[in-house]
Amino acid sequence: MTDIDGIEWRVSPGLTPYDEALAAMEARAAAVLAGEARELIWLLEHPPIYTAGTSAQAGDLIDPRFPVVSTGRGGKYTYHGPGQRIVYLVLDLNARGRDVRCFVHGVEGWVIAALDRMGVAAFRAEGRVGIWTRDGGPEAKIGAIGVRVRRWITMHGLAVNVAPDLTHFGGIVPCGLPDYPVTSLAALGRDTRLATFDAALAESAPALLSSLSCPSEPPRGKTRLEGGALCD
């Protein structure tokens, strides 16, 4: 698939170094703002890395066994690695309603719908950005969301645990929430093929795009919203 409603749908094979992906995403966001490129939904994987969002607390880094990178997205510490589907969203909210809360809510709904197609009952949790599930066990996080919106162009996005090594999360307090474990499609006994999850995301993407047109009064200056978003 190369296009969803005029947006480039890109899937990168293998492991994409974090710094290379970040540079490419920022360049694409600048091009979208200038009207020189299409919006982008980019699916990829990273080598093992811990990233610190704008609200990261030093005490949440327990064991820096992997490289640690500070990044401009909202949120706290998270882990990225093989078996985790990363989705970067470079979308123009100037054309879709300048509402960052609506955007984050829509992304959560998108992942919940995709996981439903995988047989996982997922949900939002009041006061906690991200995607959660019980599925017969304790409440656990299966998807993280951390975004930045600059001049109403979105960057960064989401990470869903398909089949990563969950012990790698032990080096941090994931998203600053020590009382909640993380889980994955593999731990829940579901299909662990990235292509299958990608297809579920693609099938649910039109609903995401239609959910973003809910404009409100734009934030002024640099604003953190709902713990996982930064608008400037």
PDB file of C-alpha atoms in Angstrom:
ATOM      1  CA  MET A   1       0.000   0.000   0.000  1.00  0.00           C
ATOM      2  CA  THR A   2       1.404   3.422  -0.929  1.00  0.00           C
ATOM      3  CA  ASP A   3      -1.468   5.818  -0.310  1.00  0.00           C
ATOM      4  CA  ILE A   4      -4.386   6.382   2.090  1.00  0.00           C
ATOM      5  CA  ASP A   5      -6.570   9.366   1.213  1.00  0.00           C
ATOM      6  CA  GLY A   6      -3.611  11.058  -0.434  1.00  0.00           C
ATOM      7  CA  ILE A   7      -1.261  10.372   2.480  1.00  0.00           C
ATOM      8  CA  GLU A   8       1.888   8.369   1.806  1.00  0.00           C
ATOM      9  CA  TRP A   9       1.802   5.033   3.642  1.00  0.00           C
ATOM     10  CA  ARG A  10       5.411   3.869   4.078  1.00  0.00           C
ATOM     11  CA  VAL A  11       6.663   0.614   5.619  1.00  0.00           C
ATOM     12  CA  SER A  12      10.418   0.350   6.181  1.00  0.00           C
ATOM     13  CA  PRO A  13      11.880  -3.177   6.461  1.00  0.00           C
ATOM     14  CA  GLY A  14      14.537  -4.071   8.993  1.00  0.00           C
ATOM     15  CA  LEU A  15      15.708  -1.805  11.802  1.00  0.00           C
ATOM     16  CA  THR A  16      15.932   1.942  11.185  1.00  0.00           C
ATOM     17  CA  PRO A  17      18.404   3.804  13.445  1.00  0.00           C
ATOM     18  CA  TYR A  18      16.554   6.265  15.645  1.00  0.00           C
ATOM     19  CA  ASP A  19      18.650   9.290  14.709  1.00  0.00           C
ATOM     20  CA  GLU A  20      18.171   8.650  10.998  1.00  0.00           C
ATOM     21  CA  ALA A  21      14.402   8.296  11.417  1.00  0.00           C
ATOM     22  CA  LEU A  22      14.206  11.451  13.513  1.00  0.00           C
ATOM     23  CA  ALA A  23      16.099  13.496  10.931  1.00  0.00           C
ATOM     24  CA  ALA A  24      13.959  12.149   8.096  1.00  0.00           C
ATOM     25  CA  MET A  25      10.740  12.839  10.001  1.00  0.00           C
ATOM     26  CA  GLU A  26      11.719  16.409  10.836  1.00  0.00           C
ATOM     27  CA  ALA A  27      12.711  17.076   7.232  1.00  0.00           C
ATOM     28  CA  ARG A  28       9.403  15.689   6.023  1.00  0.00           C
ATOM     29  CA  ALA A  29       7.461  17.817   8.513  1.00  0.00           C
ATOM     30  CA  ALA A  30       9.220  20.947   7.236  1.00  0.00           C
ATOM     31  CA  ALA A  31       8.408  19.964   3.654  1.00  0.00           C
ATOM     32  CA  VAL A  32       4.743  19.343   4.507  1.00  0.00           C
ATOM     33  CA  LEU A  33       4.514  22.752   6.161  1.00  0.00           C
ATOM     34  CA  ALA A  34       6.051  24.366   3.074  1.00  0.00           C
ATOM     35  CA  GLY A  35       3.614  22.560   0.786  1.00  0.00           C
ATOM     36  CA  GLU A  36       6.449  20.632  -0.849  1.00  0.00           C
ATOM     37  CA  ALA A  37       5.545  17.089   0.251  1.00  0.00           C
ATOM     38  CA  ARG A  38       2.572  14.922   1.104  1.00  0.00           C
ATOM     39  CA  GLU A  39       1.617  13.941   4.611  1.00  0.00           C
ATOM     40  CA  LEU A  40       3.161  10.699   5.829  1.00  0.00           C
ATOM     41  CA  ILE A  41       2.264   7.658   7.920  1.00  0.00           C
ATOM     42  CA  TRP A  42       5.529   5.780   8.430  1.00  0.00           C
ATOM     43  CA  LEU A  43       5.748   2.273   9.920  1.00  0.00           C
ATOM     44  CA  LEU A  44       9.148   1.013  11.101  1.00  0.00           C
ATOM     45  CA  GLU A  45      11.199  -0.679  13.829  1.00  0.00           C
ATOM     46  CA  HIS A  46      14.193   0.629  15.767  1.00  0.00           C
ATOM     47  CA  PRO A  47      17.232  -1.062  17.298  1.00  0.00           C
ATOM     48  CA  PRO A  48      16.959  -1.154  21.113  1.00  0.00           C
ATOM     49  CA  ILE A  49      16.895   2.370  22.551  1.00  0.00           C
ATOM     50  CA  TYR A  50      15.399   4.369  25.401  1.00  0.00           C
ATOM     51  CA  THR A  51      13.931   7.756  24.533  1.00  0.00           C
ATOM     52  CA  ALA A  52      13.156  10.543  26.977  1.00  0.00           C
ATOM     53  CA  GLY A  53      10.222  12.832  26.303  1.00  0.00           C
ATOM     54  CA  THR A  54       9.871  16.388  27.506  1.00  0.00           C
ATOM     55  CA  SER A  55       8.393  15.279  30.861  1.00  0.00           C
ATOM     56  CA  ALA A  56      10.991  12.567  31.609  1.00  0.00           C
ATOM     57  CA  GLN A  57      12.143  12.248  35.229  1.00  0.00           C
ATOM     58  CA  ALA A  58      15.757  11.234  35.933  1.00  0.00           C
ATOM     59  CA  GLY A  59      14.652   8.654  38.516  1.00  0.00           C
ATOM     60  CA  ASP A  60      12.686   6.758  35.868  1.00  0.00           C
ATOM     61  CA  LEU A  61      15.917   5.699  34.144  1.00  0.00           C
ATOM     62  CA  ILE A  62      16.861   2.611  36.151  1.00  0.00           C
ATOM     63  CA  ASP A  63      19.420   0.805  34.000  1.00  0.00           C
ATOM     64  CA  PRO A  64      20.689   2.521  30.803  1.00  0.00           C
ATOM     65  CA  ARG A  65      21.596  -0.770  29.162  1.00  0.00           C
ATOM     66  CA  PHE A  66      20.714   0.703  25.754  1.00  0.00           C
ATOM     67  CA  PRO A  67      21.442   4.135  24.268  1.00  0.00           C
ATOM     68  CA  VAL A  68      19.388   6.927  25.828  1.00  0.00           C
ATOM     69  CA  VAL A  69      18.216   9.800  23.620  1.00  0.00           C
ATOM     70  CA  SER A  70      16.329  12.947  24.608  1.00  0.00           C
ATOM     71  CA  THR A  71      13.633  13.742  22.101  1.00  0.00           C
ATOM     72  CA  GLY A  72      11.146  16.532  21.500  1.00  0.00           C
ATOM     73  CA  ARG A  73       7.966  14.506  21.867  1.00  0.00           C
ATOM     74  CA  GLY A  74       5.677  14.768  24.849  1.00  0.00           C
ATOM     75  CA  GLY A  75       5.716  12.128  27.554  1.00  0.00           C
ATOM     76  CA  LYS A  76       8.369  10.408  29.666  1.00  0.00           C
ATOM     77  CA  TYR A  77      10.753   7.484  29.117  1.00  0.00           C
ATOM     78  CA  THR A  78       9.867   4.699  26.733  1.00  0.00           C
ATOM     79  CA  TYR A  79      11.634   1.811  25.047  1.00  0.00           C
ATOM     80  CA  HIS A  80      11.821   1.051  21.350  1.00  0.00           C
ATOM     81  CA  GLY A  81      13.189  -2.152  19.884  1.00  0.00           C
ATOM     82  CA  PRO A  82      12.736  -5.070  17.500  1.00  0.00           C
ATOM     83  CA  GLY A  83       9.254  -6.545  17.500  1.00  0.00           C
ATOM     84  CA  GLN A  84       7.633  -3.219  18.310  1.00  0.00           C
ATOM     85  CA  ARG A  85       5.684  -1.420  15.593  1.00  0.00           C
ATOM     86  CA  ILE A  86       6.595   2.252  15.539  1.00  0.00           C
ATOM     87  CA  VAL A  87       4.290   4.585  13.606  1.00  0.00           C
ATOM     88  CA  TYR A  88       5.390   8.148  12.892  1.00  0.00           C
ATOM     89  CA  LEU A  89       2.639  10.539  11.857  1.00  0.00           C
ATOM     90  CA  VAL A  90       3.467  13.633   9.831  1.00  0.00           C
ATOM     91  CA  LEU A  91       0.018  15.152   9.379  1.00  0.00           C
ATOM     92  CA  ASP A  92      -1.113  18.713   8.764  1.00  0.00           C
ATOM     93  CA  LEU A  93      -3.607  19.746  11.427  1.00  0.00           C
ATOM     94  CA  ASN A  94      -4.007  23.103   9.685  1.00  0.00           C
ATOM     95  CA  ALA A  95      -6.177  21.178   7.236  1.00  0.00           C
ATOM     96  CA  ARG A  96      -7.700  18.777   9.760  1.00  0.00           C
ATOM     97  CA  GLY A  97      -8.732  20.927  12.718  1.00  0.00           C
ATOM     98  CA  ARG A  98      -6.220  22.522  15.077  1.00  0.00           C
ATOM     99  CA  ASP A  99      -7.024  20.388  18.084  1.00  0.00           C
ATOM    100  CA  VAL A 100      -4.178  18.467  19.702  1.00  0.00           C
ATOM    101  CA  ARG A 101      -6.374  16.725  22.259  1.00  0.00           C
ATOM    102  CA  CYS A 102      -8.616  15.566  19.447  1.00  0.00           C
ATOM    103  CA  PHE A 103      -5.566  14.298  17.580  1.00  0.00           C
ATOM    104  CA  VAL A 104      -4.264  12.272  20.540  1.00  0.00           C
ATOM    105  CA  HIS A 105      -7.755  10.905  21.207  1.00  0.00           C
ATOM    106  CA  GLY A 106      -8.065   9.924  17.557  1.00  0.00           C
ATOM    107  CA  VAL A 107      -4.714   8.126  17.552  1.00  0.00           C
ATOM    108  CA  GLU A 108      -5.729   6.177  20.648  1.00  0.00           C
ATOM    109  CA  GLY A 109      -8.986   5.197  18.970  1.00  0.00           C
ATOM    110  CA  TRP A 110      -7.116   4.126  15.842  1.00  0.00           C
ATOM    111  CA  VAL A 111      -4.882   1.727  17.765  1.00  0.00           C
ATOM    112  CA  ILE A 112      -7.808   0.391  19.790  1.00  0.00           C
ATOM    113  CA  ALA A 113      -9.678  -0.370  16.556  1.00  0.00           C
ATOM    114  CA  ALA A 114      -6.626  -2.084  15.022  1.00  0.00           C
ATOM    115  CA  LEU A 115      -6.085  -4.209  18.132  1.00  0.00           C
ATOM    116  CA  ASP A 116      -9.747  -5.189  18.070  1.00  0.00           C
ATOM    117  CA  ARG A 117      -9.111  -6.626  14.612  1.00  0.00           C
ATOM    118  CA  MET A 118      -6.316  -8.664  16.216  1.00  0.00           C
ATOM    119  CA  GLY A 119      -8.676 -10.035  18.855  1.00  0.00           C
ATOM    120  CA  VAL A 120      -7.462  -7.793  21.691  1.00  0.00           C
ATOM    121  CA  ALA A 121      -9.920  -5.748  23.739  1.00  0.00           C
ATOM    122  CA  ALA A 122      -8.037  -2.506  24.386  1.00  0.00           C
ATOM    123  CA  PHE A 123      -9.156   0.763  25.940  1.00  0.00           C
ATOM    124  CA  ARG A 124      -8.217   4.266  27.060  1.00  0.00           C
ATOM    125  CA  ALA A 125      -7.533   4.921  30.747  1.00  0.00           C
ATOM    126  CA  GLU A 126      -8.561   8.147  32.444  1.00  0.00           C
ATOM    127  CA  GLY A 127      -5.498  10.293  33.157  1.00  0.00           C
ATOM    128  CA  ARG A 128      -3.069   7.932  31.401  1.00  0.00           C
ATOM    129  CA  VAL A 129      -2.197   8.465  27.742  1.00  0.00           C
ATOM    130  CA  GLY A 130      -1.724   5.259  25.806  1.00  0.00           C
ATOM    131  CA  ILE A 131      -3.457   2.000  25.016  1.00  0.00           C
ATOM    132  CA  TRP A 132      -4.326  -0.487  27.730  1.00  0.00           C
ATOM    133  CA  THR A 133      -5.713  -4.007  27.916  1.00  0.00           C
ATOM    134  CA  ARG A 134      -6.654  -6.617  30.488  1.00  0.00           C
ATOM    135  CA  ASP A 135      -7.583  -9.564  28.321  1.00  0.00           C
ATOM    136  CA  GLY A 136      -7.921 -11.895  31.292  1.00  0.00           C
ATOM    137  CA  GLY A 137      -4.936 -10.514  33.210  1.00  0.00           C
ATOM    138  CA  PRO A 138      -3.957  -7.360  35.093  1.00  0.00           C
ATOM    139  CA  GLU A 139      -4.342  -3.997  33.405  1.00  0.00           C
ATOM    140  CA  ALA A 140      -1.260  -3.511  31.241  1.00  0.00           C
ATOM    141  CA  LYS A 141       0.006  -1.105  28.612  1.00  0.00           C
ATOM    142  CA  ILE A 142       0.293  -2.425  25.079  1.00  0.00           C
ATOM    143  CA  GLY A 143       0.731   0.857  23.196  1.00  0.00           C
ATOM    144  CA  ALA A 144       2.450   4.165  23.952  1.00  0.00           C
ATOM    145  CA  ILE A 145       1.716   7.542  22.381  1.00  0.00           C
ATOM    146  CA  GLY A 146       4.069  10.515  22.337  1.00  0.00           C
ATOM    147  CA  VAL A 147       3.637  13.331  19.849  1.00  0.00           C
ATOM    148  CA  ARG A 148       4.871  16.801  19.073  1.00  0.00           C
ATOM    149  CA  VAL A 149       2.921  19.363  17.093  1.00  0.00           C
ATOM    150  CA  ARG A 150       4.965  22.191  15.592  1.00  0.00           C
ATOM    151  CA  ARG A 151       3.127  24.882  13.642  1.00  0.00           C
ATOM    152  CA  TRP A 152       0.269  22.372  13.454  1.00  0.00           C
ATOM    153  CA  ILE A 153       2.341  19.666  11.760  1.00  0.00           C
ATOM    154  CA  THR A 154       2.440  16.469  13.830  1.00  0.00           C
ATOM    155  CA  MET A 155       5.582  14.451  14.509  1.00  0.00           C
ATOM    156  CA  HIS A 156       6.489  11.270  16.400  1.00  0.00           C
ATOM    157  CA  GLY A 157       3.460   9.088  17.074  1.00  0.00           C
ATOM    158  CA  LEU A 158       2.948   5.684  18.630  1.00  0.00           C
ATOM    159  CA  ALA A 159       4.563   2.380  19.537  1.00  0.00           C
ATOM    160  CA  VAL A 160       2.645  -0.880  19.841  1.00  0.00           C
ATOM    161  CA  ASN A 161       4.186  -3.973  21.388  1.00  0.00           C
ATOM    162  CA  VAL A 162       3.762  -6.779  18.893  1.00  0.00           C
ATOM    163  CA  ALA A 163       6.541  -9.170  19.955  1.00  0.00           C
ATOM    164  CA  PRO A 164       9.386  -7.213  21.609  1.00  0.00           C
ATOM    165  CA  ASP A 165      11.552  -8.579  24.431  1.00  0.00           C
ATOM    166  CA  LEU A 166       9.509  -7.251  27.345  1.00  0.00           C
ATOM    167  CA  THR A 167      12.475  -7.587  29.728  1.00  0.00           C
ATOM    168  CA  HIS A 168      14.028  -4.621  27.892  1.00  0.00           C
ATOM    169  CA  PHE A 169      11.432  -2.369  29.519  1.00  0.00           C
ATOM    170  CA  GLY A 170      13.101  -3.176  32.851  1.00  0.00           C
ATOM    171  CA  GLY A 171      15.701  -0.461  32.345  1.00  0.00           C
ATOM    172  CA  ILE A 172      13.105   2.290  32.752  1.00  0.00           C
ATOM    173  CA  VAL A 173       9.831   3.088  34.446  1.00  0.00           C
ATOM    174  CA  PRO A 174       7.765   2.974  31.251  1.00  0.00           C
ATOM    175  CA  CYS A 175       5.969   6.295  30.783  1.00  0.00           C
ATOM    176  CA  GLY A 176       6.584   7.086  34.461  1.00  0.00           C
ATOM    177  CA  LEU A 177       3.950   4.576  35.632  1.00  0.00           C
ATOM    178  CA  PRO A 178       5.593   2.088  38.035  1.00  0.00           C
ATOM    179  CA  ASP A 179       2.351   0.392  39.059  1.00  0.00           C
ATOM    180  CA  TYR A 180       1.417  -0.868  35.610  1.00  0.00           C
ATOM    181  CA  PRO A 181       3.148  -3.613  33.590  1.00  0.00           C
ATOM    182  CA  VAL A 182       3.602  -3.703  29.834  1.00  0.00           C
ATOM    183  CA  THR A 183       2.319  -6.455  27.589  1.00  0.00           C
ATOM    184  CA  SER A 184       2.385  -7.423  23.916  1.00  0.00           C
ATOM    185  CA  LEU A 185       0.449  -9.317  21.279  1.00  0.00           C
ATOM    186  CA  ALA A 186       2.886 -12.187  21.782  1.00  0.00           C
ATOM    187  CA  ALA A 187       2.296 -12.265  25.556  1.00  0.00           C
ATOM    188  CA  LEU A 188      -1.451 -12.315  24.887  1.00  0.00           C
ATOM    189  CA  GLY A 189      -1.095 -15.245  22.490  1.00  0.00           C
ATOM    190  CA  ARG A 190      -2.113 -13.289  19.392  1.00  0.00           C
ATOM    191  CA  ASP A 191      -0.710 -13.135  15.853  1.00  0.00           C
ATOM    192  CA  THR A 192       2.785 -11.595  16.015  1.00  0.00           C
ATOM    193  CA  ARG A 193       3.349 -10.903  12.327  1.00  0.00           C
ATOM    194  CA  LEU A 194       4.008  -7.214  11.801  1.00  0.00           C
ATOM    195  CA  ALA A 195       2.366  -7.396   8.381  1.00  0.00           C
ATOM    196  CA  THR A 196      -0.875  -8.570   9.992  1.00  0.00           C
ATOM    197  CA  PHE A 197      -0.896  -5.699  12.465  1.00  0.00           C
ATOM    198  CA  ASP A 198       0.036  -3.260   9.701  1.00  0.00           C
ATOM    199  CA  ALA A 199      -2.983  -4.423   7.718  1.00  0.00           C
ATOM    200  CA  ALA A 200      -5.209  -3.839  10.754  1.00  0.00           C
ATOM    201  CA  LEU A 201      -3.824  -0.299  11.075  1.00  0.00           C
ATOM    202  CA  ALA A 202      -4.384   0.376   7.385  1.00  0.00           C
ATOM    203  CA  GLU A 203      -7.971  -0.833   7.531  1.00  0.00           C
ATOM    204  CA  SER A 204      -8.663   1.457  10.501  1.00  0.00           C
ATOM    205  CA  ALA A 205      -6.776   4.507   9.146  1.00  0.00           C
ATOM    206  CA  PRO A 206      -9.687   6.180   7.297  1.00  0.00           C
ATOM    207  CA  ALA A 207     -11.622   6.359  10.576  1.00  0.00           C
ATOM    208  CA  LEU A 208      -8.623   8.043  12.223  1.00  0.00           C
ATOM    209  CA  LEU A 209      -8.436  10.701   9.539  1.00  0.00           C
ATOM    210  CA  SER A 210     -12.162  11.435   9.681  1.00  0.00           C
ATOM    211  CA  SER A 211     -11.964  11.831  13.485  1.00  0.00           C
ATOM    212  CA  LEU A 212      -9.457  14.712  13.424  1.00  0.00           C
ATOM    213  CA  SER A 213     -11.754  17.503  12.256  1.00  0.00           C
ATOM    214  CA  CYS A 214     -12.923  18.720  15.650  1.00  0.00           C
ATOM    215  CA  PRO A 215     -11.423  22.232  15.888  1.00  0.00           C
ATOM    216  CA  SER A 216     -11.133  24.114  19.148  1.00  0.00           C
ATOM    217  CA  GLU A 217      -9.370  27.254  20.356  1.00  0.00           C
ATOM    218  CA  PRO A 218      -5.677  26.711  19.478  1.00  0.00           C
ATOM    219  CA  PRO A 219      -3.198  26.592  22.386  1.00  0.00           C
ATOM    220  CA  ARG A 220      -0.830  29.536  22.518  1.00  0.00           C
ATOM    221  CA  GLY A 221       2.907  29.116  23.034  1.00  0.00           C
ATOM    222  CA  LYS A 222       4.392  25.778  24.072  1.00  0.00           C
ATOM    223  CA  THR A 223       1.815  23.551  25.725  1.00  0.00           C
ATOM    224  CA  ARG A 224       1.921  20.015  27.107  1.00  0.00           C
ATOM    225  CA  LEU A 225      -1.391  18.251  26.637  1.00  0.00           C
ATOM    226  CA  GLU A 226      -2.593  14.996  28.246  1.00  0.00           C
ATOM    227  CA  GLY A 227       0.936  13.933  29.222  1.00  0.00           C
ATOM    228  CA  GLY A 228       1.919  12.597  25.795  1.00  0.00           C
ATOM    229  CA  ALA A 229       1.717  15.629  23.530  1.00  0.00           C
ATOM    230  CA  LEU A 230       3.695  18.822  23.129  1.00  0.00           C
ATOM    231  CA  CYS A 231       2.405  21.696  21.007  1.00  0.00           C
ATOM    232  CA  ASP A 232       4.545  24.633  19.942  1.00  0.00           C
TER     233      ASP A 232
END
